[in-house]
CSV table of N, CA and C and ligand atoms in Angstrom, one decimal:
chain,number,residue,atom,x,y,z
A,1,MET,N,79.4,197.5,144.1
A,1,MET,CA,78.9,197.9,145.4
A,1,MET,C,78.5,196.7,146.2
A,2,LYS,N,78.7,196.8,147.5
A,2,LYS,CA,78.3,195.7,148.4
A,2,LYS,C,76.8,195.7,148.5
A,3,LYS,N,76.3,194.4,148.5
A,3,LYS,CA,74.9,194.2,148.6
A,3,LYS,C,74.4,194.6,150.0
A,4,GLU,N,73.3,195.5,150.0
A,4,GLU,CA,72.8,195.9,151.3
A,4,GLU,C,72.0,194.7,151.9
A,5,GLY,N,72.1,194.6,153.2
A,5,GLY,CA,71.3,193.6,153.9
A,5,GLY,C,71.8,192.2,153.8
A,6,LYS,N,72.9,192.0,153.1
A,6,LYS,CA,73.4,190.6,153.0
A,6,LYS,C,74.6,190.5,153.8
A,7,GLN,N,74.6,189.6,154.8
A,7,GLN,CA,75.7,189.4,155.7
A,7,GLN,C,76.7,188.4,155.1
A,8,LEU,N,77.9,188.8,154.8
A,8,LEU,CA,78.9,187.9,154.2
A,8,LEU,C,79.6,187.2,155.3
A,9,SER,N,79.8,185.9,155.2
A,9,SER,CA,80.6,185.2,156.3
A,9,SER,C,82.1,185.6,156.1
A,10,VAL,N,82.5,185.8,154.9
A,10,VAL,CA,83.9,186.3,154.7
A,10,VAL,C,83.8,187.6,154.0
A,11,SER,N,84.6,188.6,154.5
A,11,SER,CA,84.4,190.0,154.0
A,11,SER,C,84.5,190.1,152.5
A,12,ALA,N,83.8,191.0,151.9
A,12,ALA,CA,83.9,191.3,150.5
A,12,ALA,C,85.3,191.8,150.2
A,13,ILE,N,85.7,191.5,148.9
A,13,ILE,CA,87.1,192.0,148.5
A,13,ILE,C,86.9,193.1,147.5
A,14,LYS,N,88.0,193.9,147.3
A,14,LYS,CA,87.9,195.0,146.3
A,14,LYS,C,88.2,194.5,144.9
A,15,ASN,N,89.3,193.9,144.8
A,15,ASN,CA,89.8,193.3,143.5
A,15,ASN,C,90.3,192.0,143.7
A,16,GLY,N,90.0,191.1,142.8
A,16,GLY,CA,90.6,189.7,142.9
A,16,GLY,C,89.6,188.7,142.4
A,17,THR,N,89.7,187.5,142.9
A,17,THR,CA,88.9,186.3,142.5
A,17,THR,C,88.3,185.6,143.7
A,18,VAL,N,87.0,185.3,143.6
A,18,VAL,CA,86.3,184.6,144.7
A,18,VAL,C,86.0,183.2,144.1
A,19,ILE,N,86.5,182.2,144.7
A,19,ILE,CA,86.2,180.8,144.3
A,19,ILE,C,85.1,180.3,145.3
A,20,ASP,N,83.9,180.2,144.8
A,20,ASP,CA,82.7,179.9,145.6
A,20,ASP,C,82.2,178.5,145.3
A,21,HIS,N,81.4,177.9,146.2
A,21,HIS,CA,80.7,176.6,146.0
A,21,HIS,C,81.8,175.5,145.9
A,22,ILE,N,82.7,175.5,146.8
A,22,ILE,CA,83.7,174.4,146.9
A,22,ILE,C,83.1,173.4,147.9
A,23,PRO,N,83.0,172.1,147.6
A,23,PRO,CA,82.6,171.2,148.7
A,23,PRO,C,83.6,171.4,149.9
A,24,ALA,N,83.0,171.5,151.1
A,24,ALA,CA,83.9,171.9,152.2
A,24,ALA,C,85.0,170.9,152.4
A,25,LYS,N,84.8,169.6,152.1
A,25,LYS,CA,85.8,168.6,152.4
A,25,LYS,C,87.0,168.8,151.4
A,26,ASN,N,86.8,169.5,150.4
A,26,ASN,CA,87.9,169.7,149.4
A,26,ASN,C,88.6,171.0,149.5
A,27,LEU,N,88.3,171.8,150.5
A,27,LEU,CA,88.9,173.2,150.5
A,27,LEU,C,90.5,173.1,150.5
A,28,PHE,N,91.0,172.3,151.4
A,28,PHE,CA,92.5,172.4,151.4
A,28,PHE,C,93.2,171.7,150.2
A,29,LYS,N,92.5,170.8,149.6
A,29,LYS,CA,92.9,170.3,148.3
A,29,LYS,C,93.0,171.4,147.2
A,30,VAL,N,91.9,172.2,147.2
A,30,VAL,CA,91.9,173.3,146.2
A,30,VAL,C,93.0,174.2,146.5
A,31,ILE,N,93.2,174.6,147.7
A,31,ILE,CA,94.3,175.5,148.1
A,31,ILE,C,95.6,174.9,147.6
A,32,SER,N,95.8,173.6,147.8
A,32,SER,CA,97.1,173.1,147.5
A,32,SER,C,97.3,172.9,146.0
A,33,ILE,N,96.3,172.5,145.2
A,33,ILE,CA,96.5,172.3,143.8
A,33,ILE,C,96.7,173.6,143.0
A,34,LEU,N,96.2,174.7,143.6
A,34,LEU,CA,96.3,176.0,143.0
A,34,LEU,C,97.6,176.7,143.5
A,35,GLY,N,98.3,176.0,144.4
A,35,GLY,CA,99.6,176.6,144.9
A,35,GLY,C,99.3,177.8,145.8
A,36,LEU,N,98.1,178.0,146.3
A,36,LEU,CA,97.8,179.2,147.1
A,36,LEU,C,98.6,179.2,148.4
A,37,ASP,N,99.0,178.0,148.9
A,37,ASP,CA,99.8,177.9,150.1
A,37,ASP,C,101.1,178.6,149.9
A,38,LYS,N,101.5,178.8,148.7
A,38,LYS,CA,102.9,179.4,148.5
A,38,LYS,C,102.7,180.8,147.9
A,39,PHE,N,101.6,181.4,148.1
A,39,PHE,CA,101.2,182.7,147.5
A,39,PHE,C,101.3,183.8,148.4
A,40,ASP,N,101.7,185.0,147.9
A,40,ASP,CA,102.0,186.1,148.8
A,40,ASP,C,100.8,187.1,149.0
A,41,ASN,N,99.9,187.0,148.0
A,41,ASN,CA,98.7,188.0,148.1
A,41,ASN,C,97.8,187.6,149.3
A,42,GLN,N,97.0,188.6,149.6
A,42,GLN,CA,96.0,188.3,150.7
A,42,GLN,C,95.0,187.3,150.3
A,43,ILE,N,94.8,186.3,151.2
A,43,ILE,CA,93.8,185.2,150.9
A,43,ILE,C,93.0,185.1,152.1
A,44,THR,N,91.7,185.1,151.9
A,44,THR,CA,90.8,184.8,153.1
A,44,THR,C,89.9,183.6,152.7
A,45,PHE,N,89.6,182.8,153.6
A,45,PHE,CA,88.6,181.7,153.3
A,45,PHE,C,87.7,181.4,154.4
A,46,GLY,N,86.6,180.7,154.1
A,46,GLY,CA,85.7,180.2,155.1
A,46,GLY,C,85.3,178.8,154.7
A,47,THR,N,85.0,178.0,155.7
A,47,THR,CA,84.6,176.7,155.4
A,47,THR,C,83.5,176.2,156.3
A,48,ASN,N,82.8,175.1,155.9
A,48,ASN,CA,81.6,174.6,156.6
A,48,ASN,C,80.5,175.7,156.7
A,49,LEU,N,80.4,176.5,155.6
A,49,LEU,CA,79.4,177.5,155.5
A,49,LEU,C,78.1,176.7,154.9
A,50,ASP,N,77.0,177.2,155.3
A,50,ASP,CA,75.8,176.5,154.8
A,50,ASP,C,75.6,176.8,153.3
A,51,SER,N,75.2,175.7,152.6
A,51,SER,CA,74.9,175.9,151.2
A,51,SER,C,73.7,175.0,150.8
A,52,LYS,N,72.8,175.6,150.1
A,52,LYS,CA,71.6,174.9,149.7
A,52,LYS,C,72.0,173.7,148.8
A,53,LYS,N,72.9,174.0,147.9
A,53,LYS,CA,73.3,173.0,146.9
A,53,LYS,C,74.2,171.9,147.5
A,54,LEU,N,75.2,172.3,148.3
A,54,LEU,CA,76.3,171.4,148.7
A,54,LEU,C,76.2,170.9,150.1
A,55,GLY,N,75.2,171.4,150.9
A,55,GLY,CA,75.2,171.1,152.3
A,55,GLY,C,76.2,172.0,153.0
A,56,LYS,N,77.5,171.7,153.0
A,56,LYS,CA,78.5,172.6,153.5
A,56,LYS,C,79.4,173.0,152.4
A,57,LYS,N,79.7,174.2,152.3
A,57,LYS,CA,80.6,174.7,151.3
A,57,LYS,C,81.8,175.5,151.9
A,58,ALA,N,82.7,175.7,151.0
A,58,ALA,CA,83.9,176.5,151.4
A,58,ALA,C,84.0,177.6,150.3
A,59,ILE,N,84.7,178.6,150.7
A,59,ILE,CA,84.9,179.8,149.8
A,59,ILE,C,86.3,180.3,150.0
A,60,ILE,N,86.9,180.7,148.9
A,60,ILE,CA,88.3,181.2,149.0
A,60,ILE,C,88.3,182.6,148.2
A,61,LYS,N,88.9,183.6,148.9
A,61,LYS,CA,89.0,184.9,148.2
A,61,LYS,C,90.4,185.3,148.1
A,62,VAL,N,90.9,185.5,146.9
A,62,VAL,CA,92.3,185.9,146.6
A,62,VAL,C,92.3,187.3,146.1
A,63,THR,N,93.0,188.2,146.7
A,63,THR,CA,93.1,189.6,146.1
A,63,THR,C,94.1,189.7,145.0
A,64,GLU,N,93.8,190.6,144.1
A,64,GLU,CA,94.7,190.9,143.0
A,64,GLU,C,95.2,189.7,142.2
A,65,LYS,N,94.3,188.8,141.9
A,65,LYS,CA,94.8,187.6,141.2
A,65,LYS,C,93.7,187.1,140.3
A,66,SER,N,94.1,186.7,139.1
A,66,SER,CA,93.2,186.0,138.2
A,66,SER,C,93.8,184.7,137.9
A,67,PHE,N,92.9,183.7,137.6
A,67,PHE,CA,93.4,182.4,137.4
A,67,PHE,C,93.4,182.0,135.9
A,68,ILE,N,94.2,181.1,135.5
A,68,ILE,CA,94.2,180.7,134.1
A,68,ILE,C,93.5,179.4,133.8
A,69,ASP,N,93.3,179.0,132.6
A,69,ASP,CA,92.5,177.8,132.2
A,69,ASP,C,93.0,176.6,132.9
A,70,ASP,N,94.3,176.4,133.0
A,70,ASP,CA,94.8,175.3,133.7
A,70,ASP,C,94.3,175.2,135.2
A,71,ASP,N,94.2,176.3,135.8
A,71,ASP,CA,93.7,176.4,137.2
A,71,ASP,C,92.2,175.9,137.2
A,72,LEU,N,91.5,176.4,136.2
A,72,LEU,CA,90.0,176.1,136.1
A,72,LEU,C,89.9,174.6,136.0
A,73,ASN,N,90.7,174.0,135.1
A,73,ASN,CA,90.7,172.5,135.0
A,73,ASN,C,91.0,171.8,136.2
A,74,ARG,N,92.0,172.3,136.9
A,74,ARG,CA,92.4,171.7,138.2
A,74,ARG,C,91.3,171.7,139.2
A,75,ILE,N,90.7,172.9,139.3
A,75,ILE,CA,89.6,173.0,140.2
A,75,ILE,C,88.4,172.1,139.9
A,76,ALA,N,88.1,172.0,138.6
A,76,ALA,CA,87.0,171.1,138.1
A,76,ALA,C,87.2,169.7,138.5
A,77,LEU,N,88.5,169.2,138.6
A,77,LEU,CA,88.7,167.8,138.9
A,77,LEU,C,88.3,167.5,140.4
A,78,ILE,N,88.4,168.4,141.3
A,78,ILE,CA,88.0,168.1,142.7
A,78,ILE,C,86.9,168.9,143.2
A,79,ALA,N,86.5,170.0,142.5
A,79,ALA,CA,85.3,170.8,142.9
A,79,ALA,C,84.5,171.2,141.7
A,80,PRO,N,83.8,170.2,141.0
A,80,PRO,CA,83.2,170.5,139.8
A,80,PRO,C,82.1,171.5,139.8
A,81,GLU,N,81.5,171.8,141.0
A,81,GLU,CA,80.5,172.8,141.1
A,81,GLU,C,81.0,174.2,141.4
A,82,ALA,N,82.3,174.3,141.5
A,82,ALA,CA,82.9,175.6,141.9
A,82,ALA,C,82.6,176.7,140.9
A,83,LYS,N,82.4,177.9,141.4
A,83,LYS,CA,82.3,179.1,140.5
A,83,LYS,C,83.3,180.1,140.9
A,84,LEU,N,83.9,180.7,139.8
A,84,LEU,CA,84.9,181.7,140.0
A,84,LEU,C,84.3,183.1,139.7
A,85,ASN,N,84.4,184.0,140.6
A,85,ASN,CA,83.8,185.3,140.4
A,85,ASN,C,85.0,186.3,140.4
A,86,ILE,N,85.1,187.0,139.3
A,86,ILE,CA,86.1,188.1,139.1
A,86,ILE,C,85.5,189.4,139.7
A,87,ILE,N,86.3,189.9,140.7
A,87,ILE,CA,85.8,191.1,141.4
A,87,ILE,C,86.6,192.3,140.9
A,88,LYS,N,86.0,193.4,140.5
A,88,LYS,CA,86.7,194.6,140.1
A,88,LYS,C,85.9,195.8,140.9
A,89,ASP,N,86.7,196.5,141.7
A,89,ASP,CA,86.1,197.6,142.5
A,89,ASP,C,84.8,197.2,143.2
A,90,TYR,N,84.9,196.1,143.9
A,90,TYR,CA,83.8,195.5,144.7
A,90,TYR,C,82.6,194.9,143.9
A,91,GLU,N,82.7,195.0,142.6
A,91,GLU,CA,81.6,194.4,141.8
A,91,GLU,C,82.0,193.1,141.2
A,92,VAL,N,81.0,192.1,141.1
A,92,VAL,CA,81.3,190.9,140.3
A,92,VAL,C,81.2,191.2,138.9
A,93,VAL,N,82.3,191.2,138.1
A,93,VAL,CA,82.3,191.6,136.7
A,93,VAL,C,82.2,190.4,135.8
A,94,GLU,N,82.7,189.2,136.3
A,94,GLU,CA,82.6,188.0,135.5
A,94,GLU,C,82.4,186.8,136.4
A,95,LYS,N,81.8,185.8,135.9
A,95,LYS,CA,81.6,184.5,136.6
A,95,LYS,C,82.0,183.4,135.7
A,96,TYR,N,82.8,182.4,136.1
A,96,TYR,CA,83.1,181.3,135.4
A,96,TYR,C,82.8,180.0,136.2
A,97,SER,N,82.4,179.0,135.5
A,97,SER,CA,82.2,177.7,136.2
A,97,SER,C,83.5,177.0,135.9
A,98,ALA,N,84.0,176.2,136.9
A,98,ALA,CA,85.1,175.3,136.7
A,98,ALA,C,84.7,174.3,135.7
A,99,LYS,N,85.3,174.2,134.6
A,99,LYS,CA,84.8,173.4,133.5
A,99,LYS,C,85.8,172.3,133.2
A,100,LEU,N,85.3,171.1,133.1
A,100,LEU,CA,86.2,170.0,132.8
A,100,LEU,C,86.4,170.0,131.2
A,101,PRO,N,87.6,169.9,130.8
A,101,PRO,CA,87.8,169.7,129.3
A,101,PRO,C,87.7,168.3,128.9
A,102,GLU,N,87.7,168.0,127.6
A,102,GLU,CA,87.5,166.6,127.2
A,102,GLU,C,88.8,165.8,127.5
A,103,GLU,N,89.9,166.5,127.5
A,103,GLU,CA,91.2,165.9,127.7
A,103,GLU,C,91.9,166.7,128.8
A,104,ILE,N,92.7,166.0,129.6
A,104,ILE,CA,93.5,166.6,130.7
A,104,ILE,C,94.9,166.3,130.4
A,105,ILE,N,95.8,167.3,130.3
A,105,ILE,CA,97.2,167.0,130.1
A,105,ILE,C,97.9,167.4,131.3
A,106,GLY,N,98.7,166.5,131.9
A,106,GLY,CA,99.4,166.8,133.1
A,106,GLY,C,98.4,166.8,134.3
A,107,ILE,N,98.6,167.6,135.3
A,107,ILE,CA,97.7,167.8,136.4
A,107,ILE,C,97.5,166.6,137.3
A,108,ALA,N,97.0,165.5,136.7
A,108,ALA,CA,96.7,164.3,137.5
A,108,ALA,C,97.8,163.2,137.2
A,109,LYS,N,97.8,162.2,138.2
A,109,LYS,CA,98.7,161.1,138.1
A,109,LYS,C,98.0,159.9,137.6
A,110,CYS,N,98.5,159.0,136.8
A,110,CYS,CA,97.9,157.8,136.4
A,110,CYS,C,98.0,156.8,137.6
A,111,VAL,N,96.9,156.1,137.8
A,111,VAL,CA,96.8,155.1,138.9
A,111,VAL,C,97.6,153.9,138.7
A,112,ASN,N,98.0,153.6,137.5
A,112,ASN,CA,98.7,152.4,137.1
A,112,ASN,C,100.2,152.6,137.4
A,113,PRO,N,100.8,151.8,138.4
A,113,PRO,CA,102.2,152.0,138.6
A,113,PRO,C,103.1,151.6,137.5
A,114,LYS,N,102.6,150.8,136.6
A,114,LYS,CA,103.4,150.3,135.4
A,114,LYS,C,103.3,151.3,134.2
A,115,CYS,N,102.4,152.3,134.3
A,115,CYS,CA,102.2,153.2,133.2
A,115,CYS,C,103.5,153.9,132.9
A,116,ILE,N,103.7,154.2,131.6
A,116,ILE,CA,104.9,154.9,131.2
A,116,ILE,C,105.1,156.2,131.9
A,117,THR,N,103.9,156.9,132.2
A,117,THR,CA,104.0,158.2,132.8
A,117,THR,C,104.5,158.1,134.2
A,118,ASN,N,104.5,156.9,134.8
A,118,ASN,CA,105.0,156.8,136.2
A,118,ASN,C,106.4,156.3,136.2
A,119,ASN,N,107.0,156.0,135.0
A,119,ASN,CA,108.3,155.4,134.9
A,119,ASN,C,109.3,156.1,134.1
A,120,GLU,N,108.7,156.9,133.1
A,120,GLU,CA,109.6,157.7,132.3
A,120,GLU,C,109.1,159.2,132.3
A,121,ASN,N,110.0,160.0,131.8
A,121,ASN,CA,109.6,161.4,131.8
A,121,ASN,C,108.6,161.8,130.7
A,122,VAL,N,107.4,161.3,130.9
A,122,VAL,CA,106.3,161.5,129.9
A,122,VAL,C,105.1,162.1,130.7
A,123,THR,N,104.6,163.2,130.1
A,123,THR,CA,103.5,164.0,130.8
A,123,THR,C,102.2,163.1,130.7
A,124,THR,N,101.5,163.1,131.7
A,124,THR,CA,100.2,162.3,131.7
A,124,THR,C,99.2,163.0,130.7
A,125,ARG,N,98.3,162.1,130.2
A,125,ARG,CA,97.3,162.6,129.3
A,125,ARG,C,96.1,161.7,129.4
A,126,PHE,N,94.9,162.3,129.7
A,126,PHE,CA,93.7,161.5,130.0
A,126,PHE,C,92.5,162.0,129.2
A,127,LEU,N,91.7,161.0,128.9
A,127,LEU,CA,90.3,161.4,128.4
A,127,LEU,C,89.4,161.5,129.6
A,128,VAL,N,88.6,162.6,129.7
A,128,VAL,CA,87.7,162.7,130.8
A,128,VAL,C,86.5,162.0,130.5
A,129,LEU,N,86.1,161.0,131.4
A,129,LEU,CA,85.0,160.1,131.1
A,129,LEU,C,83.7,160.6,131.6
A,130,SER,N,83.6,161.2,132.7
A,130,SER,CA,82.3,161.5,133.2
A,130,SER,C,82.3,162.8,133.9
A,131,ASP,N,81.2,163.5,133.7
A,131,ASP,CA,81.1,164.9,134.4
A,131,ASP,C,80.7,164.8,135.8
A,132,ASN,N,79.8,163.8,136.1
A,132,ASN,CA,79.3,163.8,137.5
A,132,ASN,C,80.2,163.2,138.5
A,133,ASN,N,80.6,161.9,138.2
A,133,ASN,CA,81.6,161.3,139.0
A,133,ASN,C,82.8,161.1,138.1
A,134,ILE,N,83.8,162.1,138.3
A,134,ILE,CA,84.8,162.2,137.3
A,134,ILE,C,85.8,161.0,137.3
A,135,ALA,N,86.1,160.5,136.1
A,135,ALA,CA,87.1,159.5,136.0
A,135,ALA,C,88.0,159.8,134.8
A,136,LEU,N,89.2,159.4,134.9
A,136,LEU,CA,90.2,159.8,133.8
A,136,LEU,C,90.7,158.5,133.2
A,137,LYS,N,90.6,158.4,131.8
A,137,LYS,CA,91.2,157.3,131.1
A,137,LYS,C,92.5,157.6,130.5
A,138,CYS,N,93.5,156.9,130.9
A,138,CYS,CA,94.9,157.2,130.5
A,138,CYS,C,95.0,157.0,129.0
A,139,HIS,N,95.6,157.9,128.3
A,139,HIS,CA,95.9,157.8,126.9
A,139,HIS,C,96.9,156.7,126.6
A,140,TYR,N,97.8,156.5,127.5
A,140,TYR,CA,98.9,155.5,127.3
A,140,TYR,C,98.6,154.1,127.7
A,141,CYS,N,98.0,153.9,128.9
A,141,CYS,CA,97.8,152.5,129.3
A,141,CYS,C,96.3,152.2,129.4
A,142,GLU,N,95.5,153.1,129.2
A,142,GLU,CA,94.0,152.9,129.1
A,142,GLU,C,93.4,152.6,130.5
A,143,LYS,N,94.2,152.6,131.5
A,143,LYS,CA,93.6,152.3,132.9
A,143,LYS,C,92.8,153.6,133.3
A,144,ILE,N,91.8,153.3,134.1
A,144,ILE,CA,90.9,154.4,134.6
A,144,ILE,C,91.3,154.8,136.0
A,145,THR,N,91.5,156.1,136.1
A,145,THR,CA,91.8,156.7,137.5
A,145,THR,C,90.5,157.3,137.9
A,146,ASP,N,89.9,156.8,139.0
A,146,ASP,CA,88.6,157.4,139.5
A,146,ASP,C,88.9,158.5,140.5
A,147,GLN,N,87.8,159.1,140.9
A,147,GLN,CA,87.9,160.2,141.9
A,147,GLN,C,88.7,159.8,143.2
A,148,GLU,N,88.4,158.6,143.6
A,148,GLU,CA,88.9,158.2,144.9
A,148,GLU,C,90.4,158.0,144.8
A,149,HIS,N,90.9,157.6,143.6
A,149,HIS,CA,92.4,157.4,143.5
A,149,HIS,C,93.1,158.6,142.9
A,150,MET,N,92.4,159.7,142.6
A,150,MET,CA,93.0,160.7,141.9
A,150,MET,C,94.1,161.5,142.7
A,151,GLU,N,95.2,161.6,142.2
A,151,GLU,CA,96.3,162.4,142.8
A,151,GLU,C,96.7,163.5,141.9
A,152,ILE,N,96.5,164.7,142.4
A,152,ILE,CA,96.8,165.9,141.6
A,152,ILE,C,98.3,166.2,141.8
A,153,GLN,N,99.0,166.5,140.7
A,153,GLN,CA,100.4,166.7,140.8
A,153,GLN,C,100.7,168.2,141.1
B,201,CTP,N1,82.0,188.7,146.7
B,201,CTP,C1,83.1,189.2,147.4
B,201,CTP,N2,83.5,190.5,147.3
B,201,CTP,C2,82.8,191.4,146.5
B,201,CTP,C3,81.7,190.9,145.7
B,201,CTP,C4,81.3,189.5,145.8
B,201,CTP,O1,83.7,188.5,148.1
B,201,CTP,N3,83.2,192.6,146.4
B,201,CTP,C5,81.6,187.3,146.8
B,201,CTP,C6,80.3,187.0,147.4
B,201,CTP,O2,80.3,186.9,148.8
B,201,CTP,C7,79.9,185.7,146.8
B,201,CTP,C8,80.6,185.7,145.4
B,201,CTP,O3,81.6,186.7,145.5
B,201,CTP,O4,80.4,184.6,147.5
B,201,CTP,C9,79.7,185.9,144.3
B,201,CTP,O5,79.0,187.1,144.5
B,201,CTP,P1,77.5,187.2,143.9
B,201,CTP,O6,77.4,186.8,142.5
B,201,CTP,O7,77.0,188.6,144.3
B,201,CTP,O8,76.8,186.2,144.9
B,201,CTP,P2,75.7,185.1,144.6
B,201,CTP,O9,74.7,185.6,143.6
B,201,CTP,O10,75.2,184.5,145.9
B,201,CTP,O11,76.6,184.0,143.8
B,201,CTP,P3,76.1,182.6,143.1
B,201,CTP,O12,75.5,183.0,141.8
B,201,CTP,O13,77.4,182.0,142.8
B,201,CTP,O14,75.3,181.9,144.0
B,202,ZN,ZN1,98.5,155.3,132.5
């Protein structure tokens, strides 16, 4: 049921997933790493909404869609504070935090141009170094890719 007296900036949805608490500056990155720009379902979003935690936040609402672990890992890389809310019949039935795993396979690109993953058909593999300011240590060349240089594939 919709909460009484609470004005939503983006309309409530009946069924689907709400990705909330995205730092506003990363909204379009999240849309693109999840492939939502190529998605046919109904998607609504809002950005530069006031947030106590983040200052300005963004929110994405996707109808009739649930996300897989790989998506949660992708989201965690660029929006570590994001929360996913699963909505069934207007109710929030589950909440997940975007969680960084200890290891990331694929998803990101190694910063080192000489790395084997940038020169041969080898999937990237990283150790996740820090939760707060995320950095990825390459399994193959040991170079560290920080947030600023992170390119999501
Ligand atoms: N929401 C929605 N459609 C619904 C139900 C909820 O779009 N039918 C959205 C709400 O607008 C909110 C998010 O899903 O952005 C999570 O809902 P809820 O848990 O009720 O809100 P909060 O308690 O404010 O969330 P949080 O704990 O993440 O602060
Ligand atoms: Zn490397």
